[in-house]
Amino acid sequence: MAVVAVWKCDRDGAMFDNKKDAEEHDKMLELAANITALIERNVEGVSEEASEEIGLMLAKRREVLAKACKGKPEELLAAEEVSDQQEAETTEENVTPLAVNQ
């Protein structure tokens, strides 16, 4: 029986096959939580679910958002399709499925 090291994210239980990816995912979730709290404190009438979705979306696209804030607003919409494709690929590559009784 082989032993496989995996890293588990405390915030959502996602499992990763390396520490770097797990830490990056955890940082993204922390940013999303902080954005969510900011939205809930400053935007009246937004539901908790909607603010969580917005926070997660902005955290996942933080690099493109930073470029847009630095004077390239067109980057936000241009990168949207690419981000969705990369996100799907990254999630499939980095999350480690656990096999029971193998």
XYZ file of N, CA, C and O in Angstrom, residues 5 13-15 18-19 23 33 36 40-41 44-45 61 66 68 83-84 89-90 94 96 98:
92
model
N 0.847 11.811 0.112
C 0.674 13.038 0.897
C -0.312 13.947 0.178
O -0.221 14.151 -1.024
N -12.392 22.227 2.611
C -12.146 20.795 2.551
C -11.544 20.297 1.256
O -11.363 19.094 1.080
N -11.185 21.197 0.325
C -10.572 20.784 -0.937
C -9.213 20.139 -0.653
O -8.488 20.576 0.237
N -8.893 19.111 -1.405
C -7.642 18.379 -1.221
C -6.719 18.653 -2.400
O -7.165 18.679 -3.550
N -0.172 19.108 -3.682
C 1.041 19.803 -3.249
C 0.675 21.005 -2.378
O -0.404 21.581 -2.486
N 1.609 21.373 -1.529
C 1.380 22.416 -0.544
C 1.170 23.780 -1.183
O 0.330 24.564 -0.736
N -2.023 26.189 -0.450
C -1.887 27.517 0.152
C -2.466 28.603 -0.745
O -3.101 29.539 -0.265
N -13.556 35.759 1.331
C -14.277 36.012 2.584
C -14.196 37.485 2.972
O -15.188 38.075 3.428
N -16.374 39.497 0.607
C -17.768 39.257 1.003
C -18.150 40.122 2.197
O -19.206 40.764 2.198
N -21.016 43.064 2.293
C -22.123 43.001 3.247
C -22.189 44.244 4.136
O -23.266 44.681 4.509
N -21.031 44.833 4.449
C -21.015 46.032 5.298
C -21.367 47.301 4.535
O -21.851 48.258 5.116
N -26.185 47.801 0.877
C -27.424 47.440 1.540
C -28.315 46.635 0.593
O -28.408 46.917 -0.596
N -28.956 45.611 1.116
C -29.918 44.847 0.344
C -29.351 43.663 -0.422
O -30.091 42.949 -1.090
N -10.548 36.099 -9.797
C -10.057 36.925 -10.903
C -9.210 38.093 -10.407
O -9.109 39.122 -11.051
N -6.633 43.383 -10.752
C -5.516 44.279 -10.445
C -5.045 45.005 -11.706
O -4.766 46.204 -11.669
N -6.858 45.700 -14.313
C -7.910 46.656 -14.659
C -7.807 47.909 -13.787
O -7.985 49.024 -14.282
N -10.446 32.960 -18.227
C -10.448 32.596 -16.812
C -11.355 31.410 -16.536
O -11.007 30.528 -15.772
N -12.515 31.406 -17.143
C -13.454 30.297 -16.935
C -12.849 28.981 -17.410
O -12.965 27.962 -16.747
N -9.837 23.853 -15.836
C -8.660 23.008 -16.001
C -7.869 22.921 -14.705
O -7.432 21.850 -14.308
N -7.672 24.048 -14.024
C -6.904 24.082 -12.794
C -7.567 23.254 -11.714
O -6.906 22.491 -11.016
N -5.544 20.126 -9.949
C -4.985 20.304 -8.615
C -5.728 19.590 -7.512
O -5.122 19.253 -6.510
N -7.133 16.675 -5.545
C -6.798 15.258 -5.494
C -8.007 14.451 -5.032
O -8.495 14.659 -3.926
N -9.886 11.404 -3.447
C -9.513 10.389 -2.474
C -10.243 9.091 -2.787
O -11.434 9.072 -2.993
